[in-house]
Structures are given as structure tokens and as C-alpha cells.
Coordinates of C-alpha atoms and ligand atoms in Angstrom, one line a residue:
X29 CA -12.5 41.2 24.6
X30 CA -13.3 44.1 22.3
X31 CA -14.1 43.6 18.7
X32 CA -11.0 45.4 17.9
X33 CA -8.6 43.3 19.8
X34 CA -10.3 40.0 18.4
X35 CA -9.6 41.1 15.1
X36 CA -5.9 41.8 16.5
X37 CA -5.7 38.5 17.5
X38 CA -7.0 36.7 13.8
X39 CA -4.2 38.8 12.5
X40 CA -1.9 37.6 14.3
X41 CA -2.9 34.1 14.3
X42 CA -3.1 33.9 10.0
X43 CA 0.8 35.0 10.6
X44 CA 1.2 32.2 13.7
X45 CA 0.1 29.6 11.5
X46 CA 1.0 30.0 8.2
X47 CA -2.7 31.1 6.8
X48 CA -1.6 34.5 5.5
X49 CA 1.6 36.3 5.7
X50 CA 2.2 40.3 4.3
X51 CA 3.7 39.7 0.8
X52 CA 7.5 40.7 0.7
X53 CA 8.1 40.4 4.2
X54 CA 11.5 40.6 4.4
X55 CA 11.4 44.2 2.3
X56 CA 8.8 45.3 5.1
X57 CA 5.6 44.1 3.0
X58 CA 3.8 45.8 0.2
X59 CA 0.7 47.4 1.5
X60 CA -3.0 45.7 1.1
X61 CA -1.0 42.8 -0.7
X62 CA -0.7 39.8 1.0
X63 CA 0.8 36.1 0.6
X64 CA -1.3 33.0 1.9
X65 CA 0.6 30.2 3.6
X66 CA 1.0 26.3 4.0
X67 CA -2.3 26.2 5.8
X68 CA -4.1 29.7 4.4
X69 CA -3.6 27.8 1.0
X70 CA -5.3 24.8 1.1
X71 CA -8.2 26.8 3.4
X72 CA -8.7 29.1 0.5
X73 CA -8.2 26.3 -2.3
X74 CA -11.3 24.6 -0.7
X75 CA -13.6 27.6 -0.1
X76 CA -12.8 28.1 -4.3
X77 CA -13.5 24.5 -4.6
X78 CA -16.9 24.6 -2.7
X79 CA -18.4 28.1 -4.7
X80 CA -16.9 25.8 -8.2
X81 CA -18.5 22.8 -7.3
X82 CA -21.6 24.3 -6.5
X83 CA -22.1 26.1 -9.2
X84 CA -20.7 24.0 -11.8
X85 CA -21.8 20.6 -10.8
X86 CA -24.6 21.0 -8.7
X87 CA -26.6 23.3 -12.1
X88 CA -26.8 21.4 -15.0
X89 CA -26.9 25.0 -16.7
X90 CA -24.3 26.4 -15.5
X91 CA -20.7 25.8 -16.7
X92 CA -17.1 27.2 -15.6
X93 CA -14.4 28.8 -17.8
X94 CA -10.9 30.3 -16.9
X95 CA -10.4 33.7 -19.0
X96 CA -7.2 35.5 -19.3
X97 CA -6.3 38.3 -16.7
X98 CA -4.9 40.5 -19.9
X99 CA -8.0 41.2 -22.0
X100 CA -8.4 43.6 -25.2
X101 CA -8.3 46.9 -24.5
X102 CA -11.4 47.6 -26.0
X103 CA -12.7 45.4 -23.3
X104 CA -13.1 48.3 -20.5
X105 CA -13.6 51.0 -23.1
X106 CA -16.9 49.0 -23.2
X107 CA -17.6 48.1 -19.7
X108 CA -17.0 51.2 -18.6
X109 CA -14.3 51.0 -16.5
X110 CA -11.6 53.2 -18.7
X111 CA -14.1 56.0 -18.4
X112 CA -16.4 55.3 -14.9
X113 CA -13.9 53.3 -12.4
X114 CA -12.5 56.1 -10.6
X115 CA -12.6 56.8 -6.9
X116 CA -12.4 60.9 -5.9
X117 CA -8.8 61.8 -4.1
X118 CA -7.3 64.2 -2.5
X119 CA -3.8 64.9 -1.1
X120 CA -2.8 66.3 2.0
X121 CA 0.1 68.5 1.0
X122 CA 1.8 68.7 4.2
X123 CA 2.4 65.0 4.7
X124 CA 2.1 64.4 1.2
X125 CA -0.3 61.4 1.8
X126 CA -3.2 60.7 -0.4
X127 CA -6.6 60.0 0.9
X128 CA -10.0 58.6 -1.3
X129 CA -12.0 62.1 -0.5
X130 CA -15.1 60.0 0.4
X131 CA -13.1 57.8 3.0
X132 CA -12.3 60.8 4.6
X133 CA -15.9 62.0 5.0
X134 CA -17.4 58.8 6.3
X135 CA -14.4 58.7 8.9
X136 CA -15.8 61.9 9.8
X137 CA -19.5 61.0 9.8
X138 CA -18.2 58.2 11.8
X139 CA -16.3 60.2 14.4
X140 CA -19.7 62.5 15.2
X141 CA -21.6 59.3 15.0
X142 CA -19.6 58.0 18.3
X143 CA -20.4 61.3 19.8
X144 CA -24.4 61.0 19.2
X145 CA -23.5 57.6 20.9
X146 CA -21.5 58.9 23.9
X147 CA -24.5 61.3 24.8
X148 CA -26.7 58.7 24.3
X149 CA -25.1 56.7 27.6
X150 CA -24.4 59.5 29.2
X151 CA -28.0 60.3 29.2
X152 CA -29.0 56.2 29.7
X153 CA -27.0 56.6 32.8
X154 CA -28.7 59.8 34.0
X155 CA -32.3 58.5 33.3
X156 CA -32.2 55.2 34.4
X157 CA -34.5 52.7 33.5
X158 CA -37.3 55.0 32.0
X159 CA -34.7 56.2 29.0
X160 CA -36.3 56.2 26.0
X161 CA -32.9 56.2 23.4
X162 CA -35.4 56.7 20.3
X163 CA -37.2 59.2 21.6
X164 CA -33.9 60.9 22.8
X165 CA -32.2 60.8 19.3
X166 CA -35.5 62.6 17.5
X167 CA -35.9 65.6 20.5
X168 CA -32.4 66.3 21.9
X169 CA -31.2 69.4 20.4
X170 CA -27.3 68.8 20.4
X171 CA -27.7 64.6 19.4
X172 CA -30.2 66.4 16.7
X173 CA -27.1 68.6 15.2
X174 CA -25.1 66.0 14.8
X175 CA -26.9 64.1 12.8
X176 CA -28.3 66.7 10.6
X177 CA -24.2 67.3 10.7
X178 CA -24.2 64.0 8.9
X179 CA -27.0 64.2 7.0
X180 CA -25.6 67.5 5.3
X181 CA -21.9 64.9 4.5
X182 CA -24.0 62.7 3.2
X183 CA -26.2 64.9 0.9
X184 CA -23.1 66.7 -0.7
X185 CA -21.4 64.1 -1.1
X186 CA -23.5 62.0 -2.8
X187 CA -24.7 65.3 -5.0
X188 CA -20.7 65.7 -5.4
X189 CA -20.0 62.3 -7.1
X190 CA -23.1 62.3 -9.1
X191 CA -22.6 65.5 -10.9
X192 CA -19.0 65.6 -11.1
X193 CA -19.1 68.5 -8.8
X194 CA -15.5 67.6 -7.0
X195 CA -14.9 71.0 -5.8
X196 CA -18.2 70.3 -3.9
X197 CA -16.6 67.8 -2.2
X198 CA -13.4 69.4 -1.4
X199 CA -15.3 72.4 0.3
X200 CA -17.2 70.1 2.0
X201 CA -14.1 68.6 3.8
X202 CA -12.4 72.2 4.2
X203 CA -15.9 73.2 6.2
X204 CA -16.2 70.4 8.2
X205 CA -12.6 71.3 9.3
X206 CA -11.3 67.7 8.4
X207 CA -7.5 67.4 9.1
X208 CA -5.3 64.5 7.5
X209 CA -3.8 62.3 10.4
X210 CA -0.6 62.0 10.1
X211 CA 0.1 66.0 9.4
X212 CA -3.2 67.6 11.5
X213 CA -3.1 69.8 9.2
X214 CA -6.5 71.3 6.6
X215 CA -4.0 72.1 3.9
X216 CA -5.4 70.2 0.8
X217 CA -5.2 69.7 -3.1
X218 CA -8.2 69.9 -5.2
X219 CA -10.2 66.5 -5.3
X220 CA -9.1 64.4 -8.7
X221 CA -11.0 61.2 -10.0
X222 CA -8.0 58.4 -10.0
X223 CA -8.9 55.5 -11.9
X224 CA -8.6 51.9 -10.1
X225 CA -7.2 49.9 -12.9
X226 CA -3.6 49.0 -13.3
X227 CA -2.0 49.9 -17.1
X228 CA 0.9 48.1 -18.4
X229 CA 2.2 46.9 -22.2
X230 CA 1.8 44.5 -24.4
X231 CA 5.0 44.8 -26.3
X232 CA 8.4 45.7 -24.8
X233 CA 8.3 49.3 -26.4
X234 CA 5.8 51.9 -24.7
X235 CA 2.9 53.4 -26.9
X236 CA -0.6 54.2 -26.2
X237 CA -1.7 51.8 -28.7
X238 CA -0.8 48.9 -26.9
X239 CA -1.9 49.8 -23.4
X240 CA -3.1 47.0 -21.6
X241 CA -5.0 46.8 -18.1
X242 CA -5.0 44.3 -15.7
X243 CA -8.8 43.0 -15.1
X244 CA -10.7 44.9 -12.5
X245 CA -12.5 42.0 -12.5
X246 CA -13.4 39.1 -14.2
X247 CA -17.2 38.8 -15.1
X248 CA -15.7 40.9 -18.6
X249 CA -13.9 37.7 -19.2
X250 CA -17.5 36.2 -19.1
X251 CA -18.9 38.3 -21.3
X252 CA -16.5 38.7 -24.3
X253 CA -17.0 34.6 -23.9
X254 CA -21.1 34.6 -24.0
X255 CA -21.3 33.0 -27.5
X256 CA -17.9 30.8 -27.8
X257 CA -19.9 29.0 -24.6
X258 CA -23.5 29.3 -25.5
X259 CA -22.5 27.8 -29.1
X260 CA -19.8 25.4 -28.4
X261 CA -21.9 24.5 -25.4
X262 CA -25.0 24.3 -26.9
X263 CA -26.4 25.9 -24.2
X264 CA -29.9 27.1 -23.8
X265 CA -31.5 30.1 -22.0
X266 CA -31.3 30.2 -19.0
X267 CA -27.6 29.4 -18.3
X268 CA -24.4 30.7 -16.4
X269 CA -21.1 30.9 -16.9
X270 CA -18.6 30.7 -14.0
X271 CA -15.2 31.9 -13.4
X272 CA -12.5 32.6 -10.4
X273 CA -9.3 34.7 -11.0
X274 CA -7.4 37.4 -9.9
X275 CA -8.7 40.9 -10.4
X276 CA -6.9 43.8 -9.3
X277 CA -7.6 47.7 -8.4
X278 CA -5.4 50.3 -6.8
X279 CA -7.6 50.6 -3.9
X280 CA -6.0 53.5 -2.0
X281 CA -7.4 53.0 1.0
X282 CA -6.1 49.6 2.1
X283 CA -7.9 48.6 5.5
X284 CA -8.9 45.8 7.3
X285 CA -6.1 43.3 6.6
X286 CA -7.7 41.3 2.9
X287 CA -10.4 43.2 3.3
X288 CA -9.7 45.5 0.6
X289 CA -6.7 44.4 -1.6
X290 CA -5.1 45.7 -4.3
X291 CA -4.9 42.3 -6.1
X292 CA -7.2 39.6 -4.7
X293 CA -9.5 36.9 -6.4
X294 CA -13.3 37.1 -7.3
X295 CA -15.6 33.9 -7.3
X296 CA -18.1 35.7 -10.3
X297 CA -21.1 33.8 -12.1
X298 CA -23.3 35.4 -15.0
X299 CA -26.5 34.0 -15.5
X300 CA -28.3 34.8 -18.7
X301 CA -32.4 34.7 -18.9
X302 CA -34.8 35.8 -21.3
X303 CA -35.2 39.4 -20.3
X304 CA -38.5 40.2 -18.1
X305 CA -37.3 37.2 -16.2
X306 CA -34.5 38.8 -14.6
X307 CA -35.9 39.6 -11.5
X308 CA -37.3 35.5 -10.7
X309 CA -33.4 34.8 -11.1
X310 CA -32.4 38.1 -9.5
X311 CA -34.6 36.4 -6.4
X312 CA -33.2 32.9 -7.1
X313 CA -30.2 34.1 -6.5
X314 CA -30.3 36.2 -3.5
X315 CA -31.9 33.5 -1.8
X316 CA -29.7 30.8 -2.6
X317 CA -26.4 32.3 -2.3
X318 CA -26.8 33.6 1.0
X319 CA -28.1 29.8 2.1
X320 CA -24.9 28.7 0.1
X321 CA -23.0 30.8 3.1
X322 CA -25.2 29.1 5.9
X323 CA -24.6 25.7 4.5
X324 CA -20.9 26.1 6.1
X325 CA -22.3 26.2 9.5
X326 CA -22.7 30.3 9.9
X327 CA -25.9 31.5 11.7
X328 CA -28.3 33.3 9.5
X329 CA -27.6 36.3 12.2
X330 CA -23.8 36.7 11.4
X331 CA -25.4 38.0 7.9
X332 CA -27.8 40.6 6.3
X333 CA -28.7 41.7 3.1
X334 CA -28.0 45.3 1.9
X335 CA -30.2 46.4 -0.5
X336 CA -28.6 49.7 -2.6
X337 CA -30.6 52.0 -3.0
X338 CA -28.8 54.0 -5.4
X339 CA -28.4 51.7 -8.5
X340 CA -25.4 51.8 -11.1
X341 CA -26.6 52.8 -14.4
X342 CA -27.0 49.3 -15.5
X343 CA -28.5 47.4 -12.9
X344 CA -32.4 47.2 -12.1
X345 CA -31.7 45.4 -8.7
X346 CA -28.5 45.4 -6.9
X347 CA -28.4 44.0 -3.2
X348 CA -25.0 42.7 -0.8
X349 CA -25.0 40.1 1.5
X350 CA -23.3 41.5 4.5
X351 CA -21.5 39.6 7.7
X352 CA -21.1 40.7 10.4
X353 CA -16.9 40.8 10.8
X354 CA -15.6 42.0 14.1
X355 CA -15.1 45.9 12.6
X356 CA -19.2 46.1 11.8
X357 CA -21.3 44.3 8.6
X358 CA -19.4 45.0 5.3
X359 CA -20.1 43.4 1.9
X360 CA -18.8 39.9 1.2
X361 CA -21.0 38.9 -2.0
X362 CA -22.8 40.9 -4.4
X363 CA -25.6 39.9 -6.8
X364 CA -26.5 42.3 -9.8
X365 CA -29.4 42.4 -12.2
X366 CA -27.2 44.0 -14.8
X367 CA -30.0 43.8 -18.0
X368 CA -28.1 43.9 -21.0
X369 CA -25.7 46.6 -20.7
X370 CA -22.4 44.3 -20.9
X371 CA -23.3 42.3 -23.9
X372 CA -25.0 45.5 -25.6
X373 CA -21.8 47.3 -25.2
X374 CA -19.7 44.5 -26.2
X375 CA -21.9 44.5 -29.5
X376 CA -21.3 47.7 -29.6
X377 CA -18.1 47.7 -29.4
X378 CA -16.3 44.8 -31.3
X379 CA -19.3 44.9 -34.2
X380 CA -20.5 41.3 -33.1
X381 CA -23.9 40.1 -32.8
X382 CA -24.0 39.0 -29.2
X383 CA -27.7 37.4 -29.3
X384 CA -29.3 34.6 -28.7
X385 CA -31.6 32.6 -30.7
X386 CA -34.3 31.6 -29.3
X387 CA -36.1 28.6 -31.0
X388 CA -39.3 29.4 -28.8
X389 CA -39.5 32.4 -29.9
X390 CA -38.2 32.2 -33.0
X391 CA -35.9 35.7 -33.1
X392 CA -33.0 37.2 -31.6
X393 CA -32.0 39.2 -29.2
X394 CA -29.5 39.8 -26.4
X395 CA -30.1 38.0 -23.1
X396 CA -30.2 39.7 -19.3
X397 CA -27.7 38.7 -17.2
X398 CA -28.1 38.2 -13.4
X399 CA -25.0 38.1 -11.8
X400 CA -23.6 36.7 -8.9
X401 CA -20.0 38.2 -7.4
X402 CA -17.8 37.5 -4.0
X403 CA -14.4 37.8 -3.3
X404 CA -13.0 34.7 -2.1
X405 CA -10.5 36.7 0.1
X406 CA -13.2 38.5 1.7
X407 CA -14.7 34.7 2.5
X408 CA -11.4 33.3 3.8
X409 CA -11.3 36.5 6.4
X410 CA -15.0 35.6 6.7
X411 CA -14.5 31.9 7.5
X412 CA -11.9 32.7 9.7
X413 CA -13.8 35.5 11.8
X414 CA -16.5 32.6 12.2
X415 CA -14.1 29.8 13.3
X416 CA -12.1 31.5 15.5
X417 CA -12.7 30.8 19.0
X418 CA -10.8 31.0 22.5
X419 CA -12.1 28.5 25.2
X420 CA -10.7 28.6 28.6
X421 CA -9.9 25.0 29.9
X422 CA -8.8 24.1 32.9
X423 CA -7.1 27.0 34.1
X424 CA -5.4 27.5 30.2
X425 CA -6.5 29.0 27.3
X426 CA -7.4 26.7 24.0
X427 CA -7.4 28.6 20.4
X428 CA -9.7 26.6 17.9
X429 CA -10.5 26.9 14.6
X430 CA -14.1 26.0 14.3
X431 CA -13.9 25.5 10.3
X432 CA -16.3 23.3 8.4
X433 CA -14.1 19.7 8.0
X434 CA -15.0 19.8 4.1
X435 CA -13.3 23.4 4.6
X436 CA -10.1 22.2 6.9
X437 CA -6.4 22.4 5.6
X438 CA -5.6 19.4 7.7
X439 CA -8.4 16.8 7.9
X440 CA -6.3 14.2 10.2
X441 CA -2.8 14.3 12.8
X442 CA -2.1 10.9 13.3
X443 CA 0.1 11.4 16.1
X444 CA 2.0 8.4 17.8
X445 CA 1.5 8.6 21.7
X446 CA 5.6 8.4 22.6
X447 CA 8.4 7.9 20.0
X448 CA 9.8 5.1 20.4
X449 CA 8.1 0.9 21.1
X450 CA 7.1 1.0 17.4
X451 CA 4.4 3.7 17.8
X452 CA 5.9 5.7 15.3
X453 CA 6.1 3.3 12.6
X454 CA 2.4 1.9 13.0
X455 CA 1.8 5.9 12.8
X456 CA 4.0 5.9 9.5
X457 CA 1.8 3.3 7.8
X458 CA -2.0 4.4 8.9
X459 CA -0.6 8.3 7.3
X460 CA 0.8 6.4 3.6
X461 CA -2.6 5.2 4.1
X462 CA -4.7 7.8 4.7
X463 CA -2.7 10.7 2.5
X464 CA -3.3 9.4 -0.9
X465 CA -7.3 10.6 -0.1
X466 CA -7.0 13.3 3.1
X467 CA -4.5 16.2 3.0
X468 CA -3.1 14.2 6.7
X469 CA -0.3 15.5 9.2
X470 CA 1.8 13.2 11.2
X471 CA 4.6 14.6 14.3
X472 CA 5.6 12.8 17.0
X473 CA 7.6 15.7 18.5
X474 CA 6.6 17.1 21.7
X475 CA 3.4 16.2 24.3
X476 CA 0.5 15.2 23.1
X477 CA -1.8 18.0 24.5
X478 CA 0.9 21.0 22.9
X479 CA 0.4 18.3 19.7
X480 CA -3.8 19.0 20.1
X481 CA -3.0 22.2 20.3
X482 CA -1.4 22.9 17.5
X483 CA -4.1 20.6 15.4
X484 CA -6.7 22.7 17.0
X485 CA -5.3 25.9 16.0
X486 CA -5.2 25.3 12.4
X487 CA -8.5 23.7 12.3
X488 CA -7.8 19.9 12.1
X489 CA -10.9 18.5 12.6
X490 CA -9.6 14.5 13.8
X491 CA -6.6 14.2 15.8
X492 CA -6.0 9.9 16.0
X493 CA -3.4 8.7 18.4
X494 CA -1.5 6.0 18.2
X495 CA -0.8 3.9 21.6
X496 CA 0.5 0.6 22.9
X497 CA -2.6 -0.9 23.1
X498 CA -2.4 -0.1 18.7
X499 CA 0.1 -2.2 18.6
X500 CA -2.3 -5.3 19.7
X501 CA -5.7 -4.6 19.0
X502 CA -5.1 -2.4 16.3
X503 CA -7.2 0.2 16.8
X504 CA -6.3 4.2 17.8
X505 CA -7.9 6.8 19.6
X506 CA -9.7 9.5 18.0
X507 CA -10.6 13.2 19.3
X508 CA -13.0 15.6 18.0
X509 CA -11.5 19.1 17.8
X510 CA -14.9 20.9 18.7
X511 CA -16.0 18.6 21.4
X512 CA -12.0 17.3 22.2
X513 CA -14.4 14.2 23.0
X514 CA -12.1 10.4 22.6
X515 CA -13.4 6.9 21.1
X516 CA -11.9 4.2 20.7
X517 CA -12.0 3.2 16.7
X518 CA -10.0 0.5 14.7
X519 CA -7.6 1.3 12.0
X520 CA -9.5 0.1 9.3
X521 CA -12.6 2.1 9.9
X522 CA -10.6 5.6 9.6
X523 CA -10.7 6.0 6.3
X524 CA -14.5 6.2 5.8
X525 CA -15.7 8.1 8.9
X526 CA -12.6 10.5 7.5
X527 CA -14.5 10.5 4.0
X528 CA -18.3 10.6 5.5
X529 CA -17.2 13.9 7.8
X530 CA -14.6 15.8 5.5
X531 CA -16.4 15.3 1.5
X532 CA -17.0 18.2 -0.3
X533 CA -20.7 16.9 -0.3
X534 CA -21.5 17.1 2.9
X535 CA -21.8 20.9 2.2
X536 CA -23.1 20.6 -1.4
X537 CA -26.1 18.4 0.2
X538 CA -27.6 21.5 2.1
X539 CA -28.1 23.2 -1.0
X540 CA -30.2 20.5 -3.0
Ligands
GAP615 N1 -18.4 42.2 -11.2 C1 -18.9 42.9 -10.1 C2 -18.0 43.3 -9.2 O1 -16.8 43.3 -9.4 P1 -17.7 44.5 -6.8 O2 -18.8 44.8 -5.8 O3 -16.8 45.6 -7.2 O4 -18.5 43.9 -8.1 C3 -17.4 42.0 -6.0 O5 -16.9 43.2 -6.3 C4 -16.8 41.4 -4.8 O6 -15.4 41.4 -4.9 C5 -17.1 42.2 -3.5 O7 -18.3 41.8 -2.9 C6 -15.9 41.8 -2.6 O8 -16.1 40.6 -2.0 C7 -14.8 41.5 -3.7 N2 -13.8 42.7 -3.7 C8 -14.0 43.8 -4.4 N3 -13.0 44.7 -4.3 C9 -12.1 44.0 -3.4 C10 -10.8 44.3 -2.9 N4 -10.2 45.4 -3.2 N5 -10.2 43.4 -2.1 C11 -10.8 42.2 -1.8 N6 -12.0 41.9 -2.3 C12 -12.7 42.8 -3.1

């Protein structure tokens, strides 16, 4: 199956079984904003829960807030974002579609990049075994056009968004003869900055004193509440605050399902340190985020690190951990060494000392931060990516959800074998049992294999049947989703092997 049609078939699965649906879907949707369902819920409830917990409880320094999504104005005036958070557009102005100028570019760069790739086999085939493709790449005149082609897109583009220089940018695009899909056509507007953050108003009558913005995201919530924590807290250098919300930017280009959404939910975690020790936390970090990520049962090859090269203004180290989704690696998590540029604005700003006392010391000054960002939408496509797996049995096709069982919407079916001798209400009393500790399911409607199946595809981890034999000996039989193995187990031992396999701690314990 090509990567293309796997991802096809995750999309289509998240609508199957109620993990995420397009929001509005009766009006057609509402694009790159989407709903999650009865089991994309609870999935995405306990990825949140797994980053909270293991930041919160599992760091004695670190503690977890909940800031508003409507923050003072003043608030991106000082991060930056009223003036910096732009992304360079352009419209086409035949089909009156808008395209982020640099999107187009890449999609470029990426269409001449398949053709280097196309004469690379064409060549593999025509050499045999003796073909060299490195060697090919750095001599071959035409592959070597093509990627000084890209090179040169690169170059000006990057020259283009650094100076300002968007009519760069724009000639750029007219002389690599881009065309806009949907018209074909090369007849474009100049390129504009747009900026990403929603505006609405405080009050019911419109001025521009009152504009408000929805948060872009929410580490500023973090930082206008450094010392209401480090004071009420009594907290000590070094510490973090945590916080997951919403945050939301009019991303223009909405691809790859939650990818890139317009409103979606960030997992972020400042950690202030004496500064000069940024980069031993900048290193803590990296390190033991991306083993947070393994912890769930992800090979370490599914992920890379990215370091960027070209840092934002504020940051002295910058580097994303990557995965490897079926469209190519892209960014899941980011972790910044951001110095002290957010609370020295914020000083700056609202007139507010924003230091630290440091009994050590004995002065002030403001802390560096080390932060620590990932999008927990960007996880849930993540874990499901991961999960998803088709196995062929027995002449049929099984879909599985390979998901952690701390992770799992379901963590039990108890599923009476037929309905009728009593099975049903034995199954009644082993779910009133189990539910008051296990998010459990309980049907009794069709076979039991279509009844596996359906467990299967949604992840449940334990599928326990309930049989005649139940009735006397009181014990069920329960199957493994991953192995679809049976055992024999009695009633009464259900609830702690359900507890041992599906507690948050058995993935908090890799990371200690
Ligand atoms: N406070 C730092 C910050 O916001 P970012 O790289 O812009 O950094 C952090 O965002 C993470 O948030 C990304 O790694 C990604 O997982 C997630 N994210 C950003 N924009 C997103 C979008 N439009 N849709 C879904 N997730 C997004």
C-alpha cells in the first residue's frame, strides 16, 4: 500500500469510528477545523493526561496552571506576535484563491525534486548494479540543474522573508513559471504579510481600543503568570510551569487532516534556570521529551531530531523532534532556548519587575526560560499513524489499533457469548463492576468475531467473554487485542490485571 493511500485509510477510519469527524458536517465542514468523537475524545483526553502527569507529578519543580484563551492586548504587542506572526500570501486572481507564497515555492522545489528522483531510477535501471546514485546526483548535468534550480528557491526565498523583500518573492514565483492549481494560470497579486492571529472584541461595541486576539499560543499565558507562581508557589530556580489549551492561527494552508489546524491544542511547559544554564536544560530536555514519546511504545526510528539552523531572534538553540507520518517527517514537538526575551518584554511592557531573587546570589534578575512545546493534535494523528495496522487472517483482513492500553478509549468489552441462558446478565454485573475504575464497553449484539472486530478497531486492549461454563465456575475468557491470544481467568482477578496493564504508570515508569 502506498503511503498516500495509508494515510487515506486513517482518515477514513477516525470518521468510521468516531475518533475525529470534520466540524459542521452537516453544513459541508469548515476547513482545517475538526470535531473529535466518542472514541477520538477519550484517546486525546489521555495523551493530555500522560504529557500532565508527567510533567506535573513526575518533577517536583514543575507545576501546571490553566490561563485564559483571551489575554491583554498588550500581551502580543510584547511577544511579538501583533508585529512578527505573519505568513507572506499571495492571490491568484483568476480563481481568486489565496496561497502562503512560501507553500507555493516548496510545492515547487518539491515537484523538481521528484524529477531529480525519476532520473535517478531511470539511470539505476540503466546501470545496473554498479550505479553509484551519489556520485550521479554531484556529476550529471541535468540532475545538477535541478538542484541548483532549488537551491536558487531556496536562497531567495529565504533572503525574501528576512529582509522584507516580498517583491523578491513574488518575481521569484513569476520566473519559476508557478501556476495556481485550480486556475493554471501565472496571473498574481503582489505578495502581502497576513497576520495568523484571530481579532475579536471585548465589549459589544467595536473600537480599536478594545481589540482582543485569540492566543496563538499559550506559553504567553505562562509568562504574564511567572511571578503569581514563583511567589505564591514559593518556587525556586529551576522550575516550570505547565499548561494545555487551545491556541489558534488562521493557517491558510490547511493540509494533512489535524495536521495544521486553525484552532487546535498545545501541550507547552516553560522552564526557568539561572541564565548560563540554559543550554544543560536545553539538553535535559531534548533528551527526555523525545524518550517521553518512546515510552508509548514508538521505535526510536519512527523519529528524528531537527535541528534549525536559522534561529528566531530569541532563541540560542531551537531543535524539533520529527516523526516519521506516512506524508514524510514533520514536526510534532518543539523545544526552545528562548533566554529572556518573553519576560524582558513583559517587563517592558506592563512596567513590572519580572525577576527573581536569588538568595544564592543574593540579587535579581530575570531567569532563561527553556521551553518545551507539542501539539497534542499533532500527537493524536501521531499515535494513530503508529497504531494503525492491517493484518491479513485467514483469508480476511483484521484492522487494529495498536495503542498503548494506558492510552486506549476502551480498556475492556465484556461481551456475553449468546444472548440469552443468563450470559447477559452475569455480563451486566462483571461491567457495574468494572466501570466505576475502566472506561468498559458491554454488547451482546451480533457474532462474536464482528464483536472482536469492532474492539480491535478502536483499540480495546481486553475483550473478556462471557460463556456457559461462567455461569459455573465463574470465570471468563479473556483475548489480547495484539496477540488475539485466549486464557482462561476468573472473575475476580479482572480487575487488577485490568489496573496492572492499563495505569497511567505503566508509561510514567519508563521515564524515572
Ligand atoms: N510556543 C511555541 C510555539 O507555539 P510552534 O512551533 O509554533 O511553537 C508548537 O508550535 C507546536 O504546536 C508544534 O510543534 C505543533 O505540534 C503544534 N502546532 C503549531 N501550529 C499548529 C497547527 N496549526 N495545527 C496543529 N498543531 C499545531
Amino acid at each position: 500500500m502506498s503511503d498516500a493511500a495509508l494515510f487515506d485509510k486513517i482518515i477514513s477510519h477516525c470518521k468510521e469510528y468516531g475518533f475525529v469527524f470534520p466540524s459542521s458536517d452537516i453544513y459541508g465542514g469548515l476547513a482545517a477545523v475538526y470535531d473529535y468523537g466518542q472514541n477520538g475524545a477519550p484517546l486525546r483526553n489521555n495523551l493530555r493526561q500522560y504529557w500532565w502527569q508527567s510533567m506535573t507529578q513526575l518533577h517536583a519543580n514543575i507545576v501546571g496552571i490553566d490561563a485564559a484563551i483571551f489575554m491583554h492586548p498588550k500581551t502580543w504587542k510584547a511577544s511579538g506576535h501583533v508585529d512578527g506572526f505573519n505568513d507572506p500570501m499571495i492571490d491568484n486572481k483568476d480563481s481568486k484563491k489565496r496561497y502562503r507564497a512560501d507553500v507555493l515555492i516548496e510545492d515547487h522545489q518539491e515537484k523538481i525534486r521528484q524529477k531529480i528522483e525519476k532520473e535517478i531510477d531511470k539511470a539505476a535501471k540503466r546501470f545496473g548494479e554498479t550505479f553509484d546514485a551519489d556520485m550521479y546526483r554531484s556529476t550529471n548535468p541535468r540532475v545538477m540543474a535541478y538542484q541548483a534550480q532549488i537551491d536558487h528557491c531556496d536562497a531567495v526565498l529565504k533572503e525574501g522573508l528576512e529582509t522584507g523583500n516580498l517583491g523578491m518573492i513574488k518575481e521569484l514565483i513569476e520566473s519559476e513559471g508557478i501556476v495556481c492549481p485550480i486556475s493554471g494560470s501565472k496571473n498574481w497579486t503582489e505578495v502581502r504579510q497576513f497576520n495568523l492571529m484571530y481579532s475579536t472584541q471585548m465589549s459589544a461595541v467595536e473600537s480599536g481600543e478594545d481589540q482582543l486576539y485569540l492566543r496563538p499560543e499559550t506559553a504567553q499565558g505562562i509568562f504574564v503568570n511567572f511571578l503569581n507562581v514563583q511567589k505564591t508557589g514559593r518556587m525556586k530556580l529551576p522550575f516550570g510551569i505547565a499548561q494545555t489549551g487551545k491556541a489558534f492561527r488562521n493557517e491558510i494552508v490547511a493540509r494533512q487532516f489535524i495536521m495544521r489546524m486553525k484552532e487546535f491544542e498545545q501541550m507547552e511547559m516553560q522552564f526557568f534556570c539561572q541564565p548560563g544554564t540554559e543550554m544543560q536544560w536545553y539538553n535535559y530536555w531534548k533528551e527526555l521529551r523525545l524518550k517521553w514519546h518512546m515510552a508509548m511504545g514508538i521505535p526510536a526510528s519512527s523519529y528524528r531530531y531537527h535541528d534549525h539552523v536559522k534561529l528566531a531572534h530569541y532563541a540560542n538553540a531551537a531543535v524539533d523532534i520529527e516523526f516519521d507520518f506516512p506524508f514524510g517527517f514533520k514536526e510534532v514537538e518543539g523545544i526552545h532556548s528562548r533566554t529572556d526575551f518573553d519576560l524582558g518584554r513583559h517587563e517592558e511592557f506592563s512596567g513590572k519587575k519580572l525577576r527573581y531573587f536569588d538568595p544564592e546570589k543574593n540579587e535579581s534578575y530575570v531567569p532563561y526560560v527553556v521551553e518545551t512545546s507539542i501539539g497534542l493534535d499533532r500527537l493524536f494523528l501521531l499515535t494513530l499513524c503508529n497504531a494503525y495496522c492491517e493484518e491479513e487472517i485467514d483469508g480476511d483482513t483484521r484492522v487494529v489499533l495498536k495503542l498503548h492500553p494506558a492510552l486506549a478509549p476502551v480498556k475492556a468489552a465484556i461481551l456475553p457469548l449468546v444472548k440469552k441462558d443468563e450470559l447477559p446478565e452475569l455480563a451486566e454485573e462483571i461491567y457495574q463492576k468494572l466501570r466505576l475504575d475502566f472506561p468498559c464497553y458491554i454488547e451482546d449484539k451480533d457474532s462474536i468475531g464482528k464483536r472482536y472486530r469492532r474492539m480491535d478497531a478502536i483499540g480495546t486492549p481486553f475483550c473478556i467473554t462471557v460463556d456457559h461454563d461462567s455461569l459455573n465456575d465463574r470465570s471468563v475468557t479473556l483475548r489480547y487485542r495484539d496477540s488475539m491470544k485466549q486464557e482462561r481467568v476468573s472473575i475476580d482477578s479482572l480487575h487488577s490485571l485490568l489496573s496492572q496493564a492499563t495505569a497511567m504508570s505503566s508509561l510514567l515508569k519508563e521515564l524515572i
